[in-house]
Coordinates of C-alpha atoms and ligand atoms in Angstrom, one line a residue:
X1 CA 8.7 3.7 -17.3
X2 CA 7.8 7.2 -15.7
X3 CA 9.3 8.4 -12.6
X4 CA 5.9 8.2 -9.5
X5 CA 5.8 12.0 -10.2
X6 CA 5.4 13.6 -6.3
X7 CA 8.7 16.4 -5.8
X8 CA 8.3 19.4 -6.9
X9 CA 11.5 20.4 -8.7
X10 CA 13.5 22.9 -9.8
X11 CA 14.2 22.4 -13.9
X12 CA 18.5 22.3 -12.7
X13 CA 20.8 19.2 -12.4
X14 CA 23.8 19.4 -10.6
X15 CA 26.4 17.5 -12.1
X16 CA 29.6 18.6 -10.1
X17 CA 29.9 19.1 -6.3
X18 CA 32.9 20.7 -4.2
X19 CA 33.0 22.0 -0.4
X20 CA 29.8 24.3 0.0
X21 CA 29.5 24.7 -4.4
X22 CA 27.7 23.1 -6.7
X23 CA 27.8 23.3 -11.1
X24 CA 25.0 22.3 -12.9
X25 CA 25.2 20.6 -16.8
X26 CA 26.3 24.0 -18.5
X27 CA 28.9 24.4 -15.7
X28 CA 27.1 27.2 -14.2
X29 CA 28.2 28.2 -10.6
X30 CA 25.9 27.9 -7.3
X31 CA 26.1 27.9 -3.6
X32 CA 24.7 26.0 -1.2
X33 CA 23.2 26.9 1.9
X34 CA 20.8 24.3 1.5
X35 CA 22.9 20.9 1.9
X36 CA 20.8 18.9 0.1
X37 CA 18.1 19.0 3.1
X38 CA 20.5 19.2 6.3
X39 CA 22.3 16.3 4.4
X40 CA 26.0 17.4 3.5
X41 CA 27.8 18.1 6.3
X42 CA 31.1 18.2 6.0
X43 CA 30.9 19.5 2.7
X44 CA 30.6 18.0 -1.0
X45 CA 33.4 16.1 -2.4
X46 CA 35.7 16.1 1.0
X47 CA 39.0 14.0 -0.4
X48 CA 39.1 11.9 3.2
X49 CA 35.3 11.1 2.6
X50 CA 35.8 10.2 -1.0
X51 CA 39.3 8.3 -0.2
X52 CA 37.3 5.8 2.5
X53 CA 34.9 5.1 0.7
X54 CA 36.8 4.3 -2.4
X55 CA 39.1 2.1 -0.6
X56 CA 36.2 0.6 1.4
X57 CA 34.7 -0.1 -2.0
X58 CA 38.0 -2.0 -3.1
X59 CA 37.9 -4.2 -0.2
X60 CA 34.2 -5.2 0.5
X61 CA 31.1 -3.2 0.0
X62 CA 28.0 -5.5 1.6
X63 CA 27.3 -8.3 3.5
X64 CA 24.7 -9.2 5.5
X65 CA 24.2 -8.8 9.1
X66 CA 24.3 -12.4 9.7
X67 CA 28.2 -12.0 9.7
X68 CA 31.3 -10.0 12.2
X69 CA 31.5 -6.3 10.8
X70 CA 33.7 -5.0 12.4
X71 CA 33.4 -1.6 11.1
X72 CA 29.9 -1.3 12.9
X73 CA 32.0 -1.6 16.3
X74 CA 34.2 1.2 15.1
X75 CA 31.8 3.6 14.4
X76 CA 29.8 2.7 17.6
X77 CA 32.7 3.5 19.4
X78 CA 33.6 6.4 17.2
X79 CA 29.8 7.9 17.4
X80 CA 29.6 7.6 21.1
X81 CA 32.9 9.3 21.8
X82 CA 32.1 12.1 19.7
X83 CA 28.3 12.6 20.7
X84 CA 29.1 11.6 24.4
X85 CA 26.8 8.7 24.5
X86 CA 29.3 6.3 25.0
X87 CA 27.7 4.2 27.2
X88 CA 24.7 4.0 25.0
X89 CA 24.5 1.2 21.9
X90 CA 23.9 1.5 18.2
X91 CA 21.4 0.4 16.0
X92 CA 21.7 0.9 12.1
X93 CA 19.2 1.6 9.6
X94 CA 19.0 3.4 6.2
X95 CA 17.3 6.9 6.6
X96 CA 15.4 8.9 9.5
X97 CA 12.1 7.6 9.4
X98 CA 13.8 4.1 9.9
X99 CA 15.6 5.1 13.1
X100 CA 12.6 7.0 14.2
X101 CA 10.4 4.0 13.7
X102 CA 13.1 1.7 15.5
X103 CA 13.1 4.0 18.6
X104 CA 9.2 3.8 18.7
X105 CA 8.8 0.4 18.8
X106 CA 11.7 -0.4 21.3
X107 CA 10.2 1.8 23.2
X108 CA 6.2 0.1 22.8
X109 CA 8.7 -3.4 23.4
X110 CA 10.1 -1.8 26.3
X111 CA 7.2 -0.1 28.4
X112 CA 4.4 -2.8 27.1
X113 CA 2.3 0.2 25.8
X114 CA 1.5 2.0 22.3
X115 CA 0.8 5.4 22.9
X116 CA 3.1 7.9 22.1
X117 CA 2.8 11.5 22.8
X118 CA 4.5 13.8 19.6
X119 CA 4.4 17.7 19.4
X120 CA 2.8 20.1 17.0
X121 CA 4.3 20.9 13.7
X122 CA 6.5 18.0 13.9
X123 CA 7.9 15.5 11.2
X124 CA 9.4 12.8 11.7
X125 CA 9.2 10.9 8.4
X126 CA 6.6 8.8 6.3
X127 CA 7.1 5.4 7.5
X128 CA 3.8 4.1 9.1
X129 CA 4.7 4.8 12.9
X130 CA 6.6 8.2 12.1
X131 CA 4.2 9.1 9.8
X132 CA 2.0 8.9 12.1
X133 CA 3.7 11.1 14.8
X134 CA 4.2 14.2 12.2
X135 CA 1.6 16.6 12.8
X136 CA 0.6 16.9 9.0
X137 CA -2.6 15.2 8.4
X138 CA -2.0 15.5 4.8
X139 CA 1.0 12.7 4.2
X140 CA -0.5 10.3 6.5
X141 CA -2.9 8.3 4.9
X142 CA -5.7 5.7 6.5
X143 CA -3.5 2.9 6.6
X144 CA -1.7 5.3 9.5
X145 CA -4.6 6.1 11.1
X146 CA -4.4 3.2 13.6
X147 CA -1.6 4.2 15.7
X148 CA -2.6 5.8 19.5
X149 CA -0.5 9.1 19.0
X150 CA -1.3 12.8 20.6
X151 CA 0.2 16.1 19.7
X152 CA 0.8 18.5 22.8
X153 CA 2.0 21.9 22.1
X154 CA 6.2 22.4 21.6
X155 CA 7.1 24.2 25.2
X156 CA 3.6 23.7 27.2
X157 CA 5.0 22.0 30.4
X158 CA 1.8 21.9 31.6
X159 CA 0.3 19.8 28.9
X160 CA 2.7 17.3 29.2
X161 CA 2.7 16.6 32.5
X162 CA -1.5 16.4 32.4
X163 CA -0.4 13.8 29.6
X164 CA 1.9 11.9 30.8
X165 CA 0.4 11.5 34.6
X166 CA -2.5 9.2 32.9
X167 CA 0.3 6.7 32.8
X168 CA -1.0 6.0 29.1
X169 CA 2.4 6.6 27.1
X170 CA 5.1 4.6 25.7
X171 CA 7.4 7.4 24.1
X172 CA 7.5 11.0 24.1
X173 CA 9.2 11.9 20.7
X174 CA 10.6 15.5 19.9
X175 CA 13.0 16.7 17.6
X176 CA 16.1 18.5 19.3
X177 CA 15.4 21.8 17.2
X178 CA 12.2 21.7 14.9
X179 CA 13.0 21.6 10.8
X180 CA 10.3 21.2 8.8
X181 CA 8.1 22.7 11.0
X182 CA 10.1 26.5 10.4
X183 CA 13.5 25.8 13.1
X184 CA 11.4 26.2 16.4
X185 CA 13.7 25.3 19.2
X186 CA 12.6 23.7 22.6
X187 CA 12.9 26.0 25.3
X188 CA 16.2 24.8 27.7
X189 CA 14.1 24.4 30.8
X190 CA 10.8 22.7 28.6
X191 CA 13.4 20.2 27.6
X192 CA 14.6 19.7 31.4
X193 CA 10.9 19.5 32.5
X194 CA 10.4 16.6 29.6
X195 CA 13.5 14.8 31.3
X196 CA 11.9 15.0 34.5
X197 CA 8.1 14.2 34.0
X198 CA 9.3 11.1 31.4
X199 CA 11.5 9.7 34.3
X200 CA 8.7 10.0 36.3
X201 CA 6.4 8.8 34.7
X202 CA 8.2 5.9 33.0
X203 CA 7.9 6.7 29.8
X204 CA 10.8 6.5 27.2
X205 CA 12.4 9.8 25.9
X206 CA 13.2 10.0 22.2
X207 CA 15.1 12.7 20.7
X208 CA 15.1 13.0 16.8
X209 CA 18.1 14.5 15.6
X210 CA 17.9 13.3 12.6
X211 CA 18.1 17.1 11.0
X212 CA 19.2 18.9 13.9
X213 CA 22.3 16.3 14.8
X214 CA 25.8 15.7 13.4
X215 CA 27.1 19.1 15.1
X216 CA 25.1 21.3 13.1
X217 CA 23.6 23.4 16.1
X218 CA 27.1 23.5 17.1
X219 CA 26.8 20.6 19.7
X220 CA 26.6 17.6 18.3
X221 CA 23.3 17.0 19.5
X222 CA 21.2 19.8 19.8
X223 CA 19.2 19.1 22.5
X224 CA 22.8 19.0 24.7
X225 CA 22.3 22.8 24.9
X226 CA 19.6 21.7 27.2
X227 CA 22.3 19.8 29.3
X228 CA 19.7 16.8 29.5
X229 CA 20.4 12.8 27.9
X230 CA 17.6 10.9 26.0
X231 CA 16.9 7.8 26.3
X232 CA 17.3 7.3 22.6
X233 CA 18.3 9.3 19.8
X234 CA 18.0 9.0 16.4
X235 CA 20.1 10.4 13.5
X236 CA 20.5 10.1 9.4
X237 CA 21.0 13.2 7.1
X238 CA 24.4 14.7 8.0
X239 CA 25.7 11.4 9.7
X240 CA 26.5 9.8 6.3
X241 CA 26.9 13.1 4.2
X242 CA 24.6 11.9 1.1
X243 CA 25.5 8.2 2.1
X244 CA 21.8 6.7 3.2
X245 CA 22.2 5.6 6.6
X246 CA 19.9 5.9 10.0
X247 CA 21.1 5.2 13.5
X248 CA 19.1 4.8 16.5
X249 CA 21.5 5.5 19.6
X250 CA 19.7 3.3 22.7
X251 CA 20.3 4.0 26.3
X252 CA 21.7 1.0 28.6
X253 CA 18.4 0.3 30.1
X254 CA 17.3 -1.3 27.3
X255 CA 17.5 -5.2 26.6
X256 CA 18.2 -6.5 23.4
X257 CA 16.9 -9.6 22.1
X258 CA 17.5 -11.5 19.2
X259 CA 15.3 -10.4 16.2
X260 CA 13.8 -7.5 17.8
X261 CA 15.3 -5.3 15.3
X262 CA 16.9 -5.7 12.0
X263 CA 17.2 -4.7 8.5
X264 CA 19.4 -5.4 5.5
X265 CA 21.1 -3.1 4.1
X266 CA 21.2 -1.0 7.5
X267 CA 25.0 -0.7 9.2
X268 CA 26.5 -2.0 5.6
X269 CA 30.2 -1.4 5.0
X270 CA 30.2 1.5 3.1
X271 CA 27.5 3.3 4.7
X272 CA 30.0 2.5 7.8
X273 CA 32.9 3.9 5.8
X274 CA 31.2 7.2 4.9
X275 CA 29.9 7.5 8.5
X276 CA 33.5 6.9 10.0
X277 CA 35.1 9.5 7.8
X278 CA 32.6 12.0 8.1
X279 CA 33.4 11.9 12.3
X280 CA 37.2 12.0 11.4
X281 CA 36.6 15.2 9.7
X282 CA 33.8 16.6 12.1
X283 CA 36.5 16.4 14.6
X284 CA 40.0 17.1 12.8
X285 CA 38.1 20.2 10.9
X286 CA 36.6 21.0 14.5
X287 CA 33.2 21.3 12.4
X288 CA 31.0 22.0 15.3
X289 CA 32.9 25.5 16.4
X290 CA 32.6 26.3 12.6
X291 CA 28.9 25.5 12.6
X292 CA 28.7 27.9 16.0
X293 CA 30.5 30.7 14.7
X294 CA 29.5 31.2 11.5
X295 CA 25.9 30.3 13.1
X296 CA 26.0 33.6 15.4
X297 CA 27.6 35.4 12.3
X298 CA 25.1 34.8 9.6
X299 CA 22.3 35.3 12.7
X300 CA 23.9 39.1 13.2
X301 CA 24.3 40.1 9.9
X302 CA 21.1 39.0 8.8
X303 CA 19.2 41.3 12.4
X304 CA 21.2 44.4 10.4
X305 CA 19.7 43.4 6.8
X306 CA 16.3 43.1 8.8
X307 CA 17.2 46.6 10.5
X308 CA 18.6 47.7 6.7
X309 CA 15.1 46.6 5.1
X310 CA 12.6 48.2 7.4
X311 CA 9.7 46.6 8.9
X312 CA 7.0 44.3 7.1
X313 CA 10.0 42.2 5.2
X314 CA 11.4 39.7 7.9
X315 CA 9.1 38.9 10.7
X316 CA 11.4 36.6 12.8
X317 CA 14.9 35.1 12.0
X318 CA 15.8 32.5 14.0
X319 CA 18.0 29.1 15.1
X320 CA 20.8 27.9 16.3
X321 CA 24.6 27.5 14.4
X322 CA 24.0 26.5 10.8
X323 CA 20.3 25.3 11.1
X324 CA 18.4 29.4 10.5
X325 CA 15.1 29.9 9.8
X326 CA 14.3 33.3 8.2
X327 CA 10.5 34.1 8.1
X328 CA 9.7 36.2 5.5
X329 CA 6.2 38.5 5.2
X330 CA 4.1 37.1 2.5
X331 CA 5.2 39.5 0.1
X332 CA 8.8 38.6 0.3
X333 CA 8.0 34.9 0.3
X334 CA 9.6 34.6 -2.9
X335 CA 13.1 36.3 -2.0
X336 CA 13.9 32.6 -2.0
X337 CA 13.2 32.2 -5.7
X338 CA 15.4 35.3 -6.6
X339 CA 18.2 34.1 -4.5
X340 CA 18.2 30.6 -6.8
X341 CA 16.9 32.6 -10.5
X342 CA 19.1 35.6 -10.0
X343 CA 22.0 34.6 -7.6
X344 CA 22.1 30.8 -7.8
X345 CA 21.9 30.3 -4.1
X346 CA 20.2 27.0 -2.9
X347 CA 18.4 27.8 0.4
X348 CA 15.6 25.1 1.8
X349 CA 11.9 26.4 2.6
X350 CA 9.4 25.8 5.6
X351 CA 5.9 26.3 6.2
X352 CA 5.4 30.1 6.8
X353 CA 8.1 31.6 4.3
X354 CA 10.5 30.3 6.1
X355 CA 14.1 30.6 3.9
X356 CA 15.8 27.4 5.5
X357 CA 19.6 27.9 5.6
X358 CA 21.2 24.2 6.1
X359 CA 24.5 24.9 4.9
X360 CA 28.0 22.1 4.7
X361 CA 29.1 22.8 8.2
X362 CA 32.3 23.5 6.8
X363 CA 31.3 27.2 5.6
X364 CA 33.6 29.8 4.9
X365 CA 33.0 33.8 6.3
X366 CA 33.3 34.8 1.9
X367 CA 30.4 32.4 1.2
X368 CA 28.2 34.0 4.0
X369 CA 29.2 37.2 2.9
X370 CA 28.8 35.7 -0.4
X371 CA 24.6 34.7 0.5
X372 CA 24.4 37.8 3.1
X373 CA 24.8 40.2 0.0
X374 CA 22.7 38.2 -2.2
X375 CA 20.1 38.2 0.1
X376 CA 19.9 41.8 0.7
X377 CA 20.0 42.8 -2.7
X378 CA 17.2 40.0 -3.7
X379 CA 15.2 41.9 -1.0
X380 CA 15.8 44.7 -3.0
X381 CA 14.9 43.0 -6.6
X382 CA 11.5 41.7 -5.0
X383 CA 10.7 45.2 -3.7
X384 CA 11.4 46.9 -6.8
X385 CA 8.5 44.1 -8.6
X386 CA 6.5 44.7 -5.5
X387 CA 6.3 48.8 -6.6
X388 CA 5.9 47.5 -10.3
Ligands
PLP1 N1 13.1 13.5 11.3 C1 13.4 14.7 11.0 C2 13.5 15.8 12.0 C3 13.6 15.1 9.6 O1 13.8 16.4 9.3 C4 13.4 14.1 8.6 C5 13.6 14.4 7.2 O2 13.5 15.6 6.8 C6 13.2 12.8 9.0 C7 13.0 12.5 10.4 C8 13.0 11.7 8.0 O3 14.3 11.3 7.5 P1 14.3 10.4 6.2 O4 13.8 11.3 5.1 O5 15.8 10.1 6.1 O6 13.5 9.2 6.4

């Protein structure tokens, strides 16, 4: 059987993983300010991490959700403690689109209506409902096409309120700090508006942290910069650290009821396990100052290599802690390439030659010092083909 052929891949295969490193199959070195797509967060390999879930794995590994788990109460009450939603409950699932797709519907349950209003340049995954939410026409297919969803632009207050007065919406869905789209934060006082006009108006406020979460902004949510509380938010990526899980965090107002929700495999021991352990070392390692400081030191350093490299090289760096975008002019689109041929850097990519720097939270100043000089001299390397 052949593999359903649709990534695009790089021709390496990492075989070893430690802290922020990675080896490949001839045991060749690379960094990673990439983390798997937002996903390794407290770093590859982490001995506490690897400890629970070995010892989790000699116990019990799965059982349904037709029996106690106890461990889903202990990382409900872990998770709200350390993302100060502790009077909200917990939902499980398996990945991002899950949780994103378990916040819309609760939400259609909730209000008794469909449509949901989503922002441009957005993803929020490829199952049917979050599909069809992420402004990219291109993955969503006809089977999508039925769901009543509108796309107002990220910041334009005014929009939203003309919107959201029609009294149509169920949901209003945005992620805390845009990925995918090229790391496009909310503005602070857009985000306060959005509280405002979606109490008003009754409709339900989802945040998707699902890339921006886990303390990688250096809060652990990064719409908390904002100082304003969702109604639900929904996280996967760094929460499990490679473990697949997806968690939908669900304000007080709403009412469960039996069979609303569910899923197998979602909220399983182990995926428990890794979750708990990866909050144990968010908090001992205090993770989210990390992610802040070494956030505001790759962001300076990088404004001197842009002040270093002249104009018509980087056109905008920007982000917040360890989630940077750095737009690059078309011609140094492919600084990213170098940095992975020549310097075996992992970095992720966005629309717009964006270099996407999604490091292990847990970075050190000699690995950014380590990617800062790589990236200035891969500058160099491109400019020196550009002159060829
Ligand atoms: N939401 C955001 C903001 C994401 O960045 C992603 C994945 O990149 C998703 C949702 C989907 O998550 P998953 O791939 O786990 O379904």
């Amino acid at each position: 059987m052949d593999l359903f052929d649709v990534y695009k891949i790089w021709q390496i295969e990492p075989v070893k993983a430690q802290g922020c490193r990675l080896w490949d199959t001839s045991g060749k070195e690379y960094l990673d300010m990439y983390g798997g797509h937002a996903v390794i967060s407290v770093g590859h390999g982490h001995s506490h991490y690897k400890e629970m879930l070995k010892s989790q794995l000699d116990s019990i590994s799965f059982y349904s959700n037709s029996v106690v788990n106890s461990l889903q109460v202990r990382l409900a009450n872990a998770l709200g403690k350390i993302s100060e939603y502790d009077s909200s409950s917990l939902f499980l699932s398996s990945s991002g689109a899950e949780a994103n797709e378990n916040a819309l519907k609760l939400a259609s349950f909730h209000t008794g209506k469909s449509r949901v209003l989503a922002f441009r340049k957005a993803f929020h995954g490829r199952t049917s409902g979050a599909v069809s939410v992420t402004d990219n026409p291109v993955i969503s297919s006809p089977f999508n096409s039925h769901h009543k969803v509108d796309f107002a632009a990220l910041n334009d207050t005014e929009d939203v309120k003309r919107r959201l007065s029609s009294g149509d919406y169920s949901s209003v869905i945005i992620e805390g700090l845009q990925g995918v789209a090229g790391i496009y934060e909310p503005e602070k006082d857009f985000l306060k508006e959005l509280r405002r006009l979606t109490k008003k108006y009754g409709v339900v406020l989802i945040v998707d942290e699902v890339q921006s979460g886990c303390g990688r902004t250096g809060k652990y949510f990064a719409h908390q910069f904002a100082g304003i509380k969702a109604d639900m938010v929904t996280m996967a990526k760094g929460i499990g650290n490679g473990f697949p899980i997806g968690a939908t965090i669900i304000s007080p107002d709403f009412n469960p009821e039996k069979g609303m929700l569910g899923t197998t495999f979602g909220g399983n021991h182990l995926a428990c396990a890794a979750a708990l352990a990866v909050i144990d070392i968010i908090r001992d390692e205090q993770l989210m100052a990390n992610a802040s400081k070494m956030g505001d030191y790759l962001i300076c350093a990088l404004h001197k290599i842009e002040q270093r490299v002249g104009e018509g090289v980087i056109s905008q760096i920007r982000g917040r802690g360890l989630m940077i975008g750095i737009e690059m002019s078309n011609e140094y689109a492919p600084v990213r390439d170098v940095l992975l041929r020549d310097f075996s850097i992992f970095t992720g990519v966005a629309k717009g030659n964006v270099i996407r720097l999604l490091p292990p939270l847990s970075l050190s100043v000699d690995e950014a010092e380590l990617f800062l000089t790589a990236f200035e001299s891969a500058i160099v390397k491109q400019g020196e083909i550009l002159k060829k």
